[in-house]
Coordinates of C-alpha atoms (C1' of nucleotides) and ligand atoms in Angstrom, one line a residue:
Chain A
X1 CA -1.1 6.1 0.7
X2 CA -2.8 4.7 -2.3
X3 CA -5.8 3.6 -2.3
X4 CA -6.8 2.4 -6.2
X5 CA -3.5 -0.1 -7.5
X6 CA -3.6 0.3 -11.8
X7 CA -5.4 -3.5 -11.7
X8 CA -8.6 -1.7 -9.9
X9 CA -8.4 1.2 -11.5
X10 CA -8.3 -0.6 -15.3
X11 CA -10.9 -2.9 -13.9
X12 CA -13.4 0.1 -13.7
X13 CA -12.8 1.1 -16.6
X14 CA -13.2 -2.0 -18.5
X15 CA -16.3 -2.5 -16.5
X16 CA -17.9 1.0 -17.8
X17 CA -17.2 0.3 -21.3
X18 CA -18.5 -3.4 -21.0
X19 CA -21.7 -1.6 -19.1
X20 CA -22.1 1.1 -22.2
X21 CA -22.1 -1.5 -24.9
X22 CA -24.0 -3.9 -22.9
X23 CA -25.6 -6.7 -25.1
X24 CA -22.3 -6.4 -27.0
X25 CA -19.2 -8.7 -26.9
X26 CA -16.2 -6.2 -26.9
X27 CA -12.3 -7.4 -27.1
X28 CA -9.6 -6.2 -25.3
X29 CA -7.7 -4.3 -27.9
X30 CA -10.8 -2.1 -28.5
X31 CA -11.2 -1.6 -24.4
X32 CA -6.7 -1.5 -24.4
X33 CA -7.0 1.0 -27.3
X34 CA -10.2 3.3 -26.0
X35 CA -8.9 3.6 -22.5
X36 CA -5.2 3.4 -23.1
X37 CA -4.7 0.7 -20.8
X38 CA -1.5 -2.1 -21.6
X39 CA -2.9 -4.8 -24.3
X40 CA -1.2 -7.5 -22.2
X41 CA -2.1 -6.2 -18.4
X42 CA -5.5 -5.8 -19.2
X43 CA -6.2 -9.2 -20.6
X44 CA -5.3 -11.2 -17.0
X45 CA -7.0 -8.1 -15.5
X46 CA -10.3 -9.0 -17.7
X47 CA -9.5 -13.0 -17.0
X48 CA -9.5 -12.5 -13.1
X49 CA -12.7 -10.6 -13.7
X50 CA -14.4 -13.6 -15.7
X51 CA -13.0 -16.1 -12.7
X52 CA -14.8 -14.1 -10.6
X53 CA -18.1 -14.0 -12.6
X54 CA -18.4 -10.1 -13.2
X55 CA -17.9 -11.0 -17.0
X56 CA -17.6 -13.4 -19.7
X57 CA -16.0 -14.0 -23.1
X58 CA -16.3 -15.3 -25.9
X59 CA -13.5 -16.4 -28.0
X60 CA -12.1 -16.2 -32.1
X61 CA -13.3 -13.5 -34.1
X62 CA -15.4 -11.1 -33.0
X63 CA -15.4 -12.1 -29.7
X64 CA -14.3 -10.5 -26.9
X65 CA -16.3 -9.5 -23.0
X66 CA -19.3 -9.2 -22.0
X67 CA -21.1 -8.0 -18.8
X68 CA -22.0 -11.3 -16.9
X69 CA -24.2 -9.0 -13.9
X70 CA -26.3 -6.4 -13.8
X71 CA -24.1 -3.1 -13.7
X72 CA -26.1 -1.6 -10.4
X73 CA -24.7 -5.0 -8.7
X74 CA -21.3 -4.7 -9.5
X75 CA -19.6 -2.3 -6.3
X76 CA -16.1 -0.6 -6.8
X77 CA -15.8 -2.8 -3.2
X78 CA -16.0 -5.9 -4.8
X79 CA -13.8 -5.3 -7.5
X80 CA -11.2 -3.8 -5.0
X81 CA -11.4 -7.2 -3.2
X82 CA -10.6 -8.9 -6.2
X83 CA -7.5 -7.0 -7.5
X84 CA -6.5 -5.8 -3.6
X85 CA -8.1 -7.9 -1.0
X86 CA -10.2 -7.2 2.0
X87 CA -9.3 -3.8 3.8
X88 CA -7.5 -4.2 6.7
X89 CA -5.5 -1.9 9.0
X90 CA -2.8 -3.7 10.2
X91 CA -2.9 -7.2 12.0
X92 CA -2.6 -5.9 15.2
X93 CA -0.5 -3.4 17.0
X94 CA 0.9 -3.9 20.5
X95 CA 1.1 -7.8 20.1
X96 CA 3.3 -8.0 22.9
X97 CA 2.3 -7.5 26.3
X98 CA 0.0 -4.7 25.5
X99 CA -2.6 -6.9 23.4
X100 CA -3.2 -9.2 26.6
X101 CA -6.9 -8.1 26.2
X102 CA -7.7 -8.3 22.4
X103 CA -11.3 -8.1 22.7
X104 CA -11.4 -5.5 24.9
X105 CA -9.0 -3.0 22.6
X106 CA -10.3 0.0 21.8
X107 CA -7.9 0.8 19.4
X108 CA -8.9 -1.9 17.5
X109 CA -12.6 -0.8 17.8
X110 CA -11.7 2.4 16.6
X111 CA -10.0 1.4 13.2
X112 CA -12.4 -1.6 12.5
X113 CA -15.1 1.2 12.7
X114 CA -12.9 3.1 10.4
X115 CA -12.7 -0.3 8.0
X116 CA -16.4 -0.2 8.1
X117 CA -16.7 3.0 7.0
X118 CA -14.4 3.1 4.0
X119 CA -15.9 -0.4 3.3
X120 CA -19.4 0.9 3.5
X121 CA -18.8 3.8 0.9
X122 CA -16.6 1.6 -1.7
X123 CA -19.7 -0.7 -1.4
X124 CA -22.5 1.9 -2.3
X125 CA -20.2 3.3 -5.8
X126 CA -21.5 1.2 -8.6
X127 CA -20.4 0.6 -12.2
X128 CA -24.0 1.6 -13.1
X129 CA -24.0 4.0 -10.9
X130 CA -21.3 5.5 -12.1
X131 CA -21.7 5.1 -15.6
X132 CA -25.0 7.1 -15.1
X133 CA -23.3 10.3 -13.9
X134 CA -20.4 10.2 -16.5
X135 CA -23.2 9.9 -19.1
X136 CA -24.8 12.4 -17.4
X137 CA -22.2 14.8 -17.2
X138 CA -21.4 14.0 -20.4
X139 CA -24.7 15.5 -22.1
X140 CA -24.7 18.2 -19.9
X141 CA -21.4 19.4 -21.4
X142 CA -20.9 18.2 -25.1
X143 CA -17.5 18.4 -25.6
X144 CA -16.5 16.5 -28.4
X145 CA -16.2 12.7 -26.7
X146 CA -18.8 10.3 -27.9
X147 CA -16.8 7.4 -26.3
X148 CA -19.5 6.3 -23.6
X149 CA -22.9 7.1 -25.6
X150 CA -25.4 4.6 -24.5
X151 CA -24.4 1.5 -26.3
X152 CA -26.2 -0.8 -28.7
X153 CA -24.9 1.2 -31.8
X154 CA -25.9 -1.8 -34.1
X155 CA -29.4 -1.9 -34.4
Chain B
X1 CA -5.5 -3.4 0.8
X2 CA -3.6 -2.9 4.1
X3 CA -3.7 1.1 5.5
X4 CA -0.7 1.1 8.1
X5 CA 2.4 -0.1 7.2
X6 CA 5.5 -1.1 9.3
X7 CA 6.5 2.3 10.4
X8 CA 2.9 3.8 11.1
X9 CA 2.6 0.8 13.2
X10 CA 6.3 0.9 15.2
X11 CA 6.0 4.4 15.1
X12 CA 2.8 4.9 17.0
X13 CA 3.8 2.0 19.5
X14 CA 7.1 4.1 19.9
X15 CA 5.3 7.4 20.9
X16 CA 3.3 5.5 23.1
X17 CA 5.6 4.5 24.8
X18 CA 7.0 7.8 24.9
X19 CA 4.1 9.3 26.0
X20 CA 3.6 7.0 29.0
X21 CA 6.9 7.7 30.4
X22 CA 6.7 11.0 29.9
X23 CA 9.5 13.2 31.1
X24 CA 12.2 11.0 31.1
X25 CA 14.6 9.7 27.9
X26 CA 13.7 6.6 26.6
X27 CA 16.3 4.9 24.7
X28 CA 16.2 2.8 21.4
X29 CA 17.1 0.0 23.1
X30 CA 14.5 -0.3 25.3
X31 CA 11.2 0.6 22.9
X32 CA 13.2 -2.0 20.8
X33 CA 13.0 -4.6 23.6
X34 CA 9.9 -3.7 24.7
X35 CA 7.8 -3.4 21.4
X36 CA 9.4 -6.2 19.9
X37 CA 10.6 -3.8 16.9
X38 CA 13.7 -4.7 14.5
X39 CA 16.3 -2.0 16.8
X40 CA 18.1 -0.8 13.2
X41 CA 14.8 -0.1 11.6
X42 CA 13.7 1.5 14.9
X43 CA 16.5 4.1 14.6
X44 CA 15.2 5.0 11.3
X45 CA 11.5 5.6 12.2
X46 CA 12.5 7.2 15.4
X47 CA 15.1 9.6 13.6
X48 CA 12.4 10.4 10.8
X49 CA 9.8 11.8 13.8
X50 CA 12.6 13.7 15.0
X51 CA 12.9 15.8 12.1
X52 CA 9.1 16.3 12.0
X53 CA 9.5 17.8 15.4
X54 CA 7.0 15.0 17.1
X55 CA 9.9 14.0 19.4
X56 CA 13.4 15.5 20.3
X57 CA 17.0 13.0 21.6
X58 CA 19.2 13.6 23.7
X59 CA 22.8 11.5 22.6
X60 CA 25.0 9.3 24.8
X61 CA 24.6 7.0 28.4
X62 CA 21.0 7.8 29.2
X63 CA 20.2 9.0 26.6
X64 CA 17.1 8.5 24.0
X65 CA 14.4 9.5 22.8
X66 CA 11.0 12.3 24.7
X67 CA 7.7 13.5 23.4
X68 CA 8.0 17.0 21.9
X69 CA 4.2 17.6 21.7
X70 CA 1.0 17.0 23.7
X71 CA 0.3 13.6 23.1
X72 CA -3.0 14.9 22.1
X73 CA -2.1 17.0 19.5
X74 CA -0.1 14.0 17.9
X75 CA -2.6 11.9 15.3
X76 CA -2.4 8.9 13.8
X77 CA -2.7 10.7 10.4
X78 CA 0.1 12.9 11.5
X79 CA 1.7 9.9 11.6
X80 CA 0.6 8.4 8.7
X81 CA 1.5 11.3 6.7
X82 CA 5.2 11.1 8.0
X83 CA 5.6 7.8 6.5
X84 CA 3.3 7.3 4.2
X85 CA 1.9 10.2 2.6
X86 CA -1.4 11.3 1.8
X87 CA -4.2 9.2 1.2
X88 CA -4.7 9.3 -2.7
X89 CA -7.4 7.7 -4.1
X90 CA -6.1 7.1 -7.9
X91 CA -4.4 9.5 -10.2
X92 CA -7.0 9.9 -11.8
X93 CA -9.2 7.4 -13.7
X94 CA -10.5 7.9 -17.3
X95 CA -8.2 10.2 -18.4
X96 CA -8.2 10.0 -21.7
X97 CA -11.8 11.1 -23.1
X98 CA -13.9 10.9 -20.0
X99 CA -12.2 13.3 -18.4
X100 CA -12.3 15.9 -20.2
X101 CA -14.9 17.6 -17.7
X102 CA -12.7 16.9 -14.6
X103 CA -14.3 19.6 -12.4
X104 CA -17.4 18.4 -13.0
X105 CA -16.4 14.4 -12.2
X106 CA -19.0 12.9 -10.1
X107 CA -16.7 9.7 -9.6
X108 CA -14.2 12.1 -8.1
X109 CA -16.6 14.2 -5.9
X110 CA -17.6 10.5 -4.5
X111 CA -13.7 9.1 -3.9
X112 CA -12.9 12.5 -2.5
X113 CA -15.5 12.2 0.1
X114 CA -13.9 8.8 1.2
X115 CA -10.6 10.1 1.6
X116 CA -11.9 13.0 3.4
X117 CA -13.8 10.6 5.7
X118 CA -10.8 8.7 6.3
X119 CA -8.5 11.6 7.1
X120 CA -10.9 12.9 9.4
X121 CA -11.4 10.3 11.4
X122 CA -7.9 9.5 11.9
X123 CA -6.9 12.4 12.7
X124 CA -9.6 12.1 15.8
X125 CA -7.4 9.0 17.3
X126 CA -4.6 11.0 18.9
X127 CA -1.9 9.6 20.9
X128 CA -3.1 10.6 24.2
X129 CA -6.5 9.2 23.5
X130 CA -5.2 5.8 22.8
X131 CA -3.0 5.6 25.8
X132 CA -6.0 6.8 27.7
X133 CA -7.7 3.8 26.5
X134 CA -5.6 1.5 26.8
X135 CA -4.0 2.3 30.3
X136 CA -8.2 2.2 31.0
X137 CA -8.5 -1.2 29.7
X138 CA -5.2 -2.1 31.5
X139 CA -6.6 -1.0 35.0
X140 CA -10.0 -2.4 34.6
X141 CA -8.6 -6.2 33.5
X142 CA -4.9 -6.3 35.5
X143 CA -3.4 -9.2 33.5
X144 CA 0.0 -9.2 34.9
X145 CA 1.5 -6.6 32.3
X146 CA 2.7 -3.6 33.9
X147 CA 4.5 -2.4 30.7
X148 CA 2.4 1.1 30.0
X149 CA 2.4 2.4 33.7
X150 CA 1.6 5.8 34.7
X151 CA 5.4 6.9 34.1
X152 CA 7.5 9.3 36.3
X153 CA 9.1 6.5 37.7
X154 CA 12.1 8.2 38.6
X155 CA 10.8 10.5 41.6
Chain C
dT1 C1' -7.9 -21.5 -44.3
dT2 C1' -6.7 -17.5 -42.1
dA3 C1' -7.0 -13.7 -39.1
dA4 C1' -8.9 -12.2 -34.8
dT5 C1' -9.6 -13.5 -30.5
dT6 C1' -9.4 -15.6 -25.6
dG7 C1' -7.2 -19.2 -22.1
dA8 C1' -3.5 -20.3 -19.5
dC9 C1' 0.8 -19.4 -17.9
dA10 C1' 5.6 -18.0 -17.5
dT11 C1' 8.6 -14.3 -16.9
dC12 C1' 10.4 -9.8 -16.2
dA13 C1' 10.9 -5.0 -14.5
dA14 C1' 9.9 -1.3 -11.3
dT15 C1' 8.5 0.3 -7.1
dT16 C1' 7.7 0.1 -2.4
dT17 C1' 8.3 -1.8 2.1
dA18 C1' 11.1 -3.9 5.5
dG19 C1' 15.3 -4.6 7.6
dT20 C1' 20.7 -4.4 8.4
dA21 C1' 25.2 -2.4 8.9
dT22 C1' 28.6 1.0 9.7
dC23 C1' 31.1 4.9 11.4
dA24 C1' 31.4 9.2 13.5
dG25 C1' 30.0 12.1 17.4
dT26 C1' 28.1 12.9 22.3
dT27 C1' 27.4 12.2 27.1
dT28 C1' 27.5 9.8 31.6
dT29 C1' 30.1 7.4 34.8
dG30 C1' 33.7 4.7 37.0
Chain D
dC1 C1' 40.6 10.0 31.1
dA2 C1' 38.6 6.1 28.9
dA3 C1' 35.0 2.9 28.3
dA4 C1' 30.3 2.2 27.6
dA5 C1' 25.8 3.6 26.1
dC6 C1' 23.8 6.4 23.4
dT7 C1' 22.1 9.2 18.9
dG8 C1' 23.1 11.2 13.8
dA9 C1' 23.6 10.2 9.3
dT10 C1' 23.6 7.4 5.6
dA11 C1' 24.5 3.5 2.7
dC12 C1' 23.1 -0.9 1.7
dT13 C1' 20.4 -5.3 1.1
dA14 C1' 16.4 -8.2 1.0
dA15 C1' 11.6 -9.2 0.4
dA16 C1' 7.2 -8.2 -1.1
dT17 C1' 4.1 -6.0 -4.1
dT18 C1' 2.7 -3.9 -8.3
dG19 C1' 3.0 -3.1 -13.1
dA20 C1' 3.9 -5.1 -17.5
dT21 C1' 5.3 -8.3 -21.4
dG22 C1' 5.6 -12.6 -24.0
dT23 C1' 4.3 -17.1 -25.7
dC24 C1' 1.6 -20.9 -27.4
dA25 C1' -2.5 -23.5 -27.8
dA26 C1' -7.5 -23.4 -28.7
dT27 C1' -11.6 -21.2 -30.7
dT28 C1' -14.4 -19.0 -34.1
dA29 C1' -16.3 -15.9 -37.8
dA30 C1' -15.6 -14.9 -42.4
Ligands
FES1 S1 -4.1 -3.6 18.7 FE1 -4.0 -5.6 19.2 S2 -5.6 -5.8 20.6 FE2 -5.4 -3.7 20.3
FES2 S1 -11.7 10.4 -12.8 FE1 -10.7 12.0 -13.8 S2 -12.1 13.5 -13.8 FE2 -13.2 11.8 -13.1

DNA sequence: TTAATTGACATCAATTTAGTATCAGTTTTG
DNA sequence: CAAAACTGATACTAAATTGATGTCAATTAA
């Protein structure tokens, strides 16, 4: 069982690079090329994201994406909802007979509290969130990578 | 995002049933009938629990399928498992640069956690706890459907 | 004007999930 | 015994989802 499809997955990572260079427009064949994601993929990936109003763009030369939120508001929940859709277990076992009482399952209960849950915890990861640990880890431990340094390198 | 499929779902309805009428064969046929579950595609699920010892068959007239196990030692993430796998979060995001300091990924810790929470709590809903449940439900609104009955029908 | 870009689609390939079909072998029962 | 009701094993097809590519028009900085 998978739970992150590629579309997600590139999302976030798009979305970390677009938080590190905040302020700054960057195009997809620099996020394609950094993060080795396909040129052509991750362009409707970043379109779906503008649609949405995570980013936005800005076209010709030098142009490219741009943060549209703040980073702390943007949930790995809500960018699974745009590439996955809503979580949902399954639309409802024992239809037949069994499922006379629908309100009343149990069952039901049981997995929507487990919906809730994984909800809950996709919710609280944030791109800024994240972005702060991997720039955390990443002073903590020089190794080499420069790739997420904290942004606005043209002053 | 959807977190049963097909099989999970027949497959848990089968041992259900299997688990109310415990002690006698139940047939295909009949879990088919009853479940409202494509027969051929039954055979398959049923067949594929067989060979992870959660049930065992016995061929020809009156024949079919009985509960190996304590219907409480069967979960739904047994279940899962059988035909679906592990829950994976994502191979594993940022390769490239980022993660070079993969022991030391916060991102990871996080998604690990969720997986772990998920795994745990379905492996608390258990066969027998659901039938308990739902026989419960059954007594306390009688509807008509009689389909889950006490079993042992056969004295 | 040209090169670098995004916008908007159309299309394709691969994988996974869902479902069907077939034939051989086993067991009860008339 | 022979027919009918079953499972075992396995091959196959269809549908849905996911992953990826391609094309052409419009925009913009240099
Ligand atoms: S699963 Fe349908 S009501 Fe319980
Ligand atoms: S996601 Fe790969 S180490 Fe963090």
């Amino acid at each position: 069982m998978k739970v992150l499809t590629k579309k997600t997955d590139y999302a976030i990572r798009a979305l970390l690079m677009l938080a590190a260079k905040k302020g700054n427009y960057v195009s997809t064949k620099t996020i394609s090329a950094e993060q080795d994601i396909p040129y052509q993929f991750l362009r409707g990936v970043l379109q779906e994201m503008i649609r949405h109003g995570l980013i936005t763009s800005k076209e010709g030369v030098q142009g490219g994406f741009m943060l549209e939120k703040d980073p702390d508001e943007i949930s790995v929940k809500q960018v699974m909802e745009i590439f996955q859709g809503e979580v949902q277990v399954s639309e409802c076992m024992f239809r037949k007979q069994i499922c006379a009482n629908r309100s009343h399952c149990v069952l039901r209960h049981e997995i929507m509290r487990i919906e809730q849950v994984v909800n809950d915890e996709f919710q609280k990861i944030t791109i800024g969130g994240l972005l702060g640990k991997l720039t955390a880890a990443k002073s903590a431990k020089p190794a080499g990578n420069e790739s997420y340094k904290s942004a606005s390198a043209k002053p």
